[in-house]
PDB file of C-alpha atoms in Angstrom:
ATOM      1  CA  SER A   1      -9.888   5.951   5.365  1.00  0.00           C
ATOM      2  CA  LYS A   2      -8.972   8.253   3.085  1.00  0.00           C
ATOM      3  CA  ARG A   3      -5.895   7.144   0.112  1.00  0.00           C
ATOM      4  CA  PHE A   4      -4.197   9.436  -2.431  1.00  0.00           C
ATOM      5  CA  ASN A   5      -2.114   8.077  -4.580  1.00  0.00           C
ATOM      6  CA  PRO A   6      -1.466   9.958  -7.691  1.00  0.00           C
ATOM      7  CA  LYS A   7       1.289   8.489 -10.391  1.00  0.00           C
ATOM      8  CA  LEU A   8       3.619   9.768 -12.582  1.00  0.00           C
ATOM      9  CA  PHE A   9       5.520   7.660 -14.472  1.00  0.00           C
ATOM     10  CA  LEU A  10       7.604   6.515 -17.480  1.00  0.00           C
ATOM     11  CA  ARG A  11       7.163   2.840 -19.292  1.00  0.00           C
ATOM     12  CA  PHE A  12       9.929   1.259 -21.062  1.00  0.00           C
ATOM     13  CA  ASP A  13       8.549  -1.616 -22.868  1.00  0.00           C
ATOM     14  CA  LEU A  14      11.575  -4.261 -22.623  1.00  0.00           C
ATOM     15  CA  LEU A  15      10.598  -8.135 -24.190  1.00  0.00           C
ATOM     16  CA  GLU A  16       6.592  -9.195 -23.993  1.00  0.00           C
ATOM     17  CA  GLY A  17       4.829  -9.035 -21.276  1.00  0.00           C
ATOM     18  CA  GLU A  18       7.655  -7.328 -19.622  1.00  0.00           C
ATOM     19  CA  TYR A  19       8.462  -3.718 -18.329  1.00  0.00           C
ATOM     20  CA  ILE A  20      10.013  -0.946 -16.173  1.00  0.00           C
ATOM     21  CA  ASP A  21       7.884   2.123 -14.664  1.00  0.00           C
ATOM     22  CA  LEU A  22       9.848   5.040 -13.653  1.00  0.00           C
ATOM     23  CA  GLU A  23       7.599   6.670 -11.292  1.00  0.00           C
ATOM     24  CA  TYR A  24       7.156   9.523  -9.243  1.00  0.00           C
ATOM     25  CA  ALA A  25       3.963   9.624  -7.401  1.00  0.00           C
ATOM     26  CA  HIS A  26       2.352  11.073  -3.987  1.00  0.00           C
ATOM     27  CA  GLU A  27       0.583   8.932  -1.265  1.00  0.00           C
ATOM     28  CA  SER A  28      -1.532  10.542   1.086  1.00  0.00           C
ATOM     29  CA  ASN A  29      -4.475  10.146   4.117  1.00  0.00           C
ATOM     30  CA  GLY A  30      -6.624  13.612   3.141  1.00  0.00           C
ATOM     31  CA  GLN A  31      -6.634  13.560   6.505  1.00  0.00           C
ATOM     32  CA  ARG A  32      -6.228  17.232   8.844  1.00  0.00           C
ATOM     33  CA  ILE A  33      -5.080  16.450  12.468  1.00  0.00           C
ATOM     34  CA  SER A  34      -0.695  18.213  12.352  1.00  0.00           C
ATOM     35  CA  THR A  35      -0.661  19.971  15.690  1.00  0.00           C
ATOM     36  CA  LYS A  36      -1.346  18.861  18.994  1.00  0.00           C
ATOM     37  CA  SER A  37      -3.741  21.895  19.690  1.00  0.00           C
ATOM     38  CA  SER A  38      -5.845  20.247  16.603  1.00  0.00           C
ATOM     39  CA  TYR A  39      -4.893  16.370  18.434  1.00  0.00           C
ATOM     40  CA  ASP A  40      -6.983  17.977  22.197  1.00  0.00           C
ATOM     41  CA  ASN A  41      -9.158  19.701  20.545  1.00  0.00           C
ATOM     42  CA  LEU A  42     -10.841  16.475  18.266  1.00  0.00           C
ATOM     43  CA  ALA A  43     -10.448  14.165  20.752  1.00  0.00           C
ATOM     44  CA  ALA A  44     -11.938  15.951  23.348  1.00  0.00           C
ATOM     45  CA  ASP A  45     -15.095  15.933  20.879  1.00  0.00           C
ATOM     46  CA  LEU A  46     -15.161  12.348  20.335  1.00  0.00           C
ATOM     47  CA  GLU A  47     -16.775   9.669  21.823  1.00  0.00           C
ATOM     48  CA  LYS A  48     -13.177   8.028  22.569  1.00  0.00           C
ATOM     49  CA  PRO A  49     -10.227  10.312  22.608  1.00  0.00           C
ATOM     50  CA  GLU A  50      -8.571   7.485  20.974  1.00  0.00           C
ATOM     51  CA  TYR A  51     -10.342   7.724  18.046  1.00  0.00           C
ATOM     52  CA  ALA A  52      -8.441  10.690  16.566  1.00  0.00           C
ATOM     53  CA  ASN A  53      -5.300   8.754  15.972  1.00  0.00           C
ATOM     54  CA  ASP A  54      -7.645   7.815  12.740  1.00  0.00           C
ATOM     55  CA  TYR A  55      -7.706  11.389  10.990  1.00  0.00           C
ATOM     56  CA  ILE A  56      -3.934  11.807  11.744  1.00  0.00           C
ATOM     57  CA  SER A  57      -2.783  13.309   8.617  1.00  0.00           C
ATOM     58  CA  ARG A  58      -0.256  11.323   6.854  1.00  0.00           C
ATOM     59  CA  GLY A  59       1.745  12.095   3.588  1.00  0.00           C
ATOM     60  CA  TRP A  60       4.651  11.972   1.748  1.00  0.00           C
ATOM     61  CA  ASP A  61       6.461  11.817  -2.460  1.00  0.00           C
ATOM     62  CA  TYR A  62       8.130   8.613  -3.224  1.00  0.00           C
ATOM     63  CA  TRP A  63      10.525   8.045  -6.249  1.00  0.00           C
ATOM     64  CA  GLY A  64       9.737   4.342  -7.713  1.00  0.00           C
ATOM     65  CA  ILE A  65      10.974   1.722  -9.675  1.00  0.00           C
ATOM     66  CA  THR A  66       8.176  -1.131 -10.498  1.00  0.00           C
ATOM     67  CA  TYR A  67       9.829  -4.363 -12.838  1.00  0.00           C
ATOM     68  CA  LYS A  68       7.093  -6.068 -14.169  1.00  0.00           C
ATOM     69  CA  HIS A  69       7.917  -9.992 -15.714  1.00  0.00           C
ATOM     70  CA  ALA A  70       6.024 -12.832 -17.255  1.00  0.00           C
ATOM     71  CA  PHE A  71       6.719 -15.844 -16.275  1.00  0.00           C
ATOM     72  CA  LEU A  72       4.711 -18.174 -18.567  1.00  0.00           C
ATOM     73  CA  TYR A  73       1.773 -17.395 -21.347  1.00  0.00           C
ATOM     74  CA  SER A  74      -0.218 -20.117 -22.302  1.00  0.00           C
ATOM     75  CA  GLU A  75      -3.624 -19.617 -23.935  1.00  0.00           C
ATOM     76  CA  ALA A  76      -5.415 -19.188 -21.277  1.00  0.00           C
ATOM     77  CA  THR A  77      -2.940 -19.033 -18.245  1.00  0.00           C
ATOM     78  CA  LYS A  78      -0.837 -15.871 -17.276  1.00  0.00           C
ATOM     79  CA  VAL A  79       1.714 -15.934 -14.390  1.00  0.00           C
ATOM     80  CA  SER A  80       3.418 -12.464 -13.264  1.00  0.00           C
ATOM     81  CA  THR A  81       5.909 -10.803 -11.481  1.00  0.00           C
ATOM     82  CA  TYR A  82       6.177  -7.152 -10.369  1.00  0.00           C
ATOM     83  CA  LEU A  83       8.955  -6.142  -8.230  1.00  0.00           C
ATOM     84  CA  LYS A  84       8.042  -2.568  -6.928  1.00  0.00           C
ATOM     85  CA  LEU A  85      10.751  -0.263  -5.223  1.00  0.00           C
ATOM     86  CA  LYS A  86       9.878   2.937  -3.575  1.00  0.00           C
ATOM     87  CA  ASN A  87      12.299   6.135  -1.652  1.00  0.00           C
ATOM     88  CA  TYR A  88       9.610   8.161   0.643  1.00  0.00           C
ATOM     89  CA  VAL A  89      10.506  12.012   0.200  1.00  0.00           C
ATOM     90  CA  GLY A  90       9.439  14.855   1.193  1.00  0.00           C
ATOM     91  CA  GLY A  91       8.496  16.814  -2.754  1.00  0.00           C
ATOM     92  CA  ALA A  92       6.772  18.616  -5.043  1.00  0.00           C
ATOM     93  CA  LEU A  93       3.604  17.638  -3.920  1.00  0.00           C
ATOM     94  CA  GLN A  94       3.865  16.251   0.032  1.00  0.00           C
ATOM     95  CA  GLY A  95       6.013  19.292   0.952  1.00  0.00           C
ATOM     96  CA  GLU A  96       7.613  17.835   4.760  1.00  0.00           C
ATOM     97  CA  ILE A  97       7.327  14.357   5.270  1.00  0.00           C
ATOM     98  CA  GLU A  98       3.636  14.117   7.894  1.00  0.00           C
ATOM     99  CA  GLN A  99       5.325  10.281   9.673  1.00  0.00           C
ATOM    100  CA  TYR A 100       5.845  10.835  13.057  1.00  0.00           C
ATOM    101  CA  TYR A 101       4.636  14.292  15.094  1.00  0.00           C
ATOM    102  CA  VAL A 102       7.469  13.523  18.006  1.00  0.00           C
ATOM    103  CA  VAL A 103       6.220  14.021  21.848  1.00  0.00           C
ATOM    104  CA  ASP A 104       9.713  16.138  22.620  1.00  0.00           C
ATOM    105  CA  GLY A 105       9.196  18.071  19.064  1.00  0.00           C
ATOM    106  CA  ILE A 106       7.774  21.292  18.667  1.00  0.00           C
ATOM    107  CA  ASP A 107       4.069  21.100  18.952  1.00  0.00           C
ATOM    108  CA  GLY A 108       4.518  16.782  19.132  1.00  0.00           C
ATOM    109  CA  PHE A 109       2.314  14.470  20.480  1.00  0.00           C
ATOM    110  CA  GLU A 110       2.304  11.436  19.222  1.00  0.00           C
ATOM    111  CA  PRO A 111       3.835   8.653  21.638  1.00  0.00           C
ATOM    112  CA  GLU A 112       7.159   6.817  22.078  1.00  0.00           C
ATOM    113  CA  ARG A 113       6.827   3.810  19.433  1.00  0.00           C
ATOM    114  CA  GLU A 114       8.973   1.706  17.926  1.00  0.00           C
ATOM    115  CA  ILE A 115       8.131   2.270  14.349  1.00  0.00           C
ATOM    116  CA  THR A 116       8.633   5.526  13.111  1.00  0.00           C
ATOM    117  CA  GLU A 117       8.877   5.766   9.399  1.00  0.00           C
ATOM    118  CA  ARG A 118       7.884   4.609   6.665  1.00  0.00           C
ATOM    119  CA  GLU A 119      10.267   2.530   5.231  1.00  0.00           C
ATOM    120  CA  ASP A 120      10.327   1.272   8.625  1.00  0.00           C
ATOM    121  CA  VAL A 121       7.953  -0.930   6.604  1.00  0.00           C
ATOM    122  CA  GLY A 122       7.099  -0.158   2.731  1.00  0.00           C
ATOM    123  CA  GLY A 123       9.663   0.095   0.183  1.00  0.00           C
ATOM    124  CA  PHE A 124       9.991  -2.823  -1.364  1.00  0.00           C
ATOM    125  CA  GLN A 125       7.352  -5.131  -2.795  1.00  0.00           C
ATOM    126  CA  VAL A 126       6.868  -8.759  -4.683  1.00  0.00           C
ATOM    127  CA  LEU A 127       3.599  -9.551  -6.294  1.00  0.00           C
ATOM    128  CA  HIS A 128       2.373 -12.665  -7.937  1.00  0.00           C
ATOM    129  CA  LYS A 129      -0.252 -13.302  -9.683  1.00  0.00           C
ATOM    130  CA  TRP A 130      -1.957 -16.216 -11.537  1.00  0.00           C
ATOM    131  CA  SER A 131      -4.879 -15.447 -13.732  1.00  0.00           C
ATOM    132  CA  ASN A 132      -6.900 -17.384 -16.245  1.00  0.00           C
ATOM    133  CA  GLU A 133     -10.110 -16.372 -18.568  1.00  0.00           C
ATOM    134  CA  ASP A 134     -12.003 -19.048 -17.150  1.00  0.00           C
ATOM    135  CA  GLU A 135     -10.758 -20.817 -14.283  1.00  0.00           C
ATOM    136  CA  LEU A 136      -7.988 -21.719 -11.892  1.00  0.00           C
ATOM    137  CA  PHE A 137     -10.093 -23.275  -9.881  1.00  0.00           C
ATOM    138  CA  LEU A 138     -13.319 -23.116  -7.432  1.00  0.00           C
ATOM    139  CA  SER A 139     -14.363 -20.638 -10.026  1.00  0.00           C
ATOM    140  CA  ILE A 140     -11.624 -18.409  -9.062  1.00  0.00           C
ATOM    141  CA  ASN A 141      -9.503 -16.994 -12.217  1.00  0.00           C
ATOM    142  CA  LYS A 142      -6.796 -14.607 -10.306  1.00  0.00           C
ATOM    143  CA  VAL A 143      -5.399 -15.706  -7.335  1.00  0.00           C
ATOM    144  CA  ALA A 144      -2.574 -12.455  -6.509  1.00  0.00           C
ATOM    145  CA  LEU A 145      -0.320 -13.010  -3.715  1.00  0.00           C
ATOM    146  CA  ILE A 146       1.569  -9.905  -1.791  1.00  0.00           C
ATOM    147  CA  TYR A 147       4.541  -9.463  -0.197  1.00  0.00           C
ATOM    148  CA  GLU A 148       5.675  -6.098   1.866  1.00  0.00           C
ATOM    149  CA  THR A 149       8.797  -5.147   3.498  1.00  0.00           C
ATOM    150  CA  GLY A 150      10.824  -2.480   5.038  1.00  0.00           C
ATOM    151  CA  THR A 151      13.684  -0.717   3.007  1.00  0.00           C
ATOM    152  CA  ARG A 152      15.265   0.387   5.950  1.00  0.00           C
ATOM    153  CA  GLU A 153      15.730  -2.870   7.707  1.00  0.00           C
ATOM    154  CA  PRO A 154      14.441  -5.258   5.051  1.00  0.00           C
ATOM    155  CA  ALA A 155      12.448  -8.951   6.437  1.00  0.00           C
ATOM    156  CA  LYS A 156      12.134  -7.361  10.331  1.00  0.00           C
ATOM    157  CA  TYR A 157       8.100  -5.757   9.690  1.00  0.00           C
ATOM    158  CA  ASN A 158       6.850  -8.023   7.348  1.00  0.00           C
ATOM    159  CA  THR A 159       2.994  -7.833   5.209  1.00  0.00           C
ATOM    160  CA  VAL A 160       1.671 -10.700   3.171  1.00  0.00           C
ATOM    161  CA  THR A 161      -1.612  -9.808   0.908  1.00  0.00           C
ATOM    162  CA  LEU A 162      -3.982 -12.733  -0.430  1.00  0.00           C
ATOM    163  CA  GLU A 163      -5.981 -11.484  -3.351  1.00  0.00           C
ATOM    164  CA  LEU A 164      -8.993 -14.553  -4.600  1.00  0.00           C
ATOM    165  CA  THR A 165     -11.226 -12.772  -7.340  1.00  0.00           C
ATOM    166  CA  THR A 166     -14.066 -14.298  -9.693  1.00  0.00           C
ATOM    167  CA  ASN A 167     -16.705 -13.788 -11.907  1.00  0.00           C
ATOM    168  CA  SER A 168     -18.682 -16.232 -11.545  1.00  0.00           C
ATOM    169  CA  VAL A 169     -21.246 -13.500 -10.453  1.00  0.00           C
ATOM    170  CA  GLY A 170     -20.978 -11.529 -13.513  1.00  0.00           C
ATOM    171  CA  ILE A 171     -18.732  -9.481 -11.814  1.00  0.00           C
ATOM    172  CA  PRO A 172     -15.472  -8.826 -11.110  1.00  0.00           C
ATOM    173  CA  LEU A 173     -15.696  -9.788  -7.246  1.00  0.00           C
ATOM    174  CA  MET A 174     -12.391 -10.527  -4.578  1.00  0.00           C
ATOM    175  CA  PHE A 175     -12.089 -11.104  -1.533  1.00  0.00           C
ATOM    176  CA  TRP A 176      -8.711 -10.654   0.415  1.00  0.00           C
ATOM    177  CA  TYR A 177      -7.147 -11.299   3.433  1.00  0.00           C
ATOM    178  CA  ARG A 178      -4.460  -9.166   4.681  1.00  0.00           C
ATOM    179  CA  TYR A 179      -1.664  -9.517   8.076  1.00  0.00           C
ATOM    180  CA  GLY A 180       0.911  -6.847   8.791  1.00  0.00           C
ATOM    181  CA  TYR A 181       1.188  -3.779   8.572  1.00  0.00           C
ATOM    182  CA  ASN A 182       0.177   0.059   5.796  1.00  0.00           C
ATOM    183  CA  SER A 183      -3.605  -1.527   6.288  1.00  0.00           C
ATOM    184  CA  ASP A 184      -4.161   2.533   7.512  1.00  0.00           C
ATOM    185  CA  LEU A 185      -1.324   5.121   7.050  1.00  0.00           C
ATOM    186  CA  ALA A 186      -3.091   6.946   9.892  1.00  0.00           C
ATOM    187  CA  GLN A 187      -1.662   3.714  11.529  1.00  0.00           C
ATOM    188  CA  TYR A 188       0.642   3.056   9.233  1.00  0.00           C
ATOM    189  CA  PHE A 189       2.501   1.431  12.134  1.00  0.00           C
ATOM    190  CA  LYS A 190       0.359  -1.026  13.214  1.00  0.00           C
ATOM    191  CA  LYS A 191       0.185  -4.461  12.745  1.00  0.00           C
ATOM    192  CA  VAL A 192      -3.603  -5.535  11.515  1.00  0.00           C
ATOM    193  CA  ASP A 193      -4.887  -8.821  10.511  1.00  0.00           C
ATOM    194  CA  SER A 194      -7.873  -8.391   8.066  1.00  0.00           C
ATOM    195  CA  GLY A 195     -10.037  -9.517   4.660  1.00  0.00           C
ATOM    196  CA  GLY A 196     -12.689  -8.345   2.927  1.00  0.00           C
ATOM    197  CA  VAL A 197     -14.750  -8.674  -0.021  1.00  0.00           C
ATOM    198  CA  ALA A 198     -14.341  -5.538  -2.965  1.00  0.00           C
ATOM    199  CA  PHE A 199     -15.082  -4.892  -6.018  1.00  0.00           C
ATOM    200  CA  GLU A 200     -11.692  -5.094  -8.677  1.00  0.00           C
ATOM    201  CA  LEU A 201     -12.103  -2.835 -11.803  1.00  0.00           C
ATOM    202  CA  LYS A 202      -9.600  -3.508 -14.802  1.00  0.00           C
ATOM    203  CA  THR A 203      -7.636  -0.141 -16.571  1.00  0.00           C
ATOM    204  CA  PHE A 204      -9.389   0.404 -20.088  1.00  0.00           C
ATOM    205  CA  GLN A 205      -6.688   1.181 -22.189  1.00  0.00           C
TER     206      GLN A 205
END
């Protein structure tokens, strides 16, 4: 899967370790299926027709605000919380929102489902992070716990992600587990139980 997420933001520094970001961003999956004819043609060429669902085009612009607060700073350990709020819209980068191609609409091809908008499963996020330059426990030097829910009916559809990062092998290796939605933008409405391993690269300033 692909995920494009360019973002322009203004950062307002508050107290030490505290800031507010005002954001305008775009998020999409770079896929091409947006009409019934293109969906049917691709489904006919694939081993299983349902594989065409992975190629459905999704895209949004959003206005957002992020607040970071540092609860504790010691010589080695840092504890931070991030609160994020997003409002998904059509806009300068996206144009019309691509999130649900209804069956009874013009050239619609997706069946009826309970979740039809990104606001059902996303838009509000809390991220709590513990980090230590040396070690927190068992060679783990960073732990992140992320909770996300929709803004239309908060707490109805929830996503929880746990990330554990270690530098013990000489590179920032992250092990993650995720239960919930938005795992893949093409099928953001599906509840998925997943996990994996990734490299976590630092931002250079």
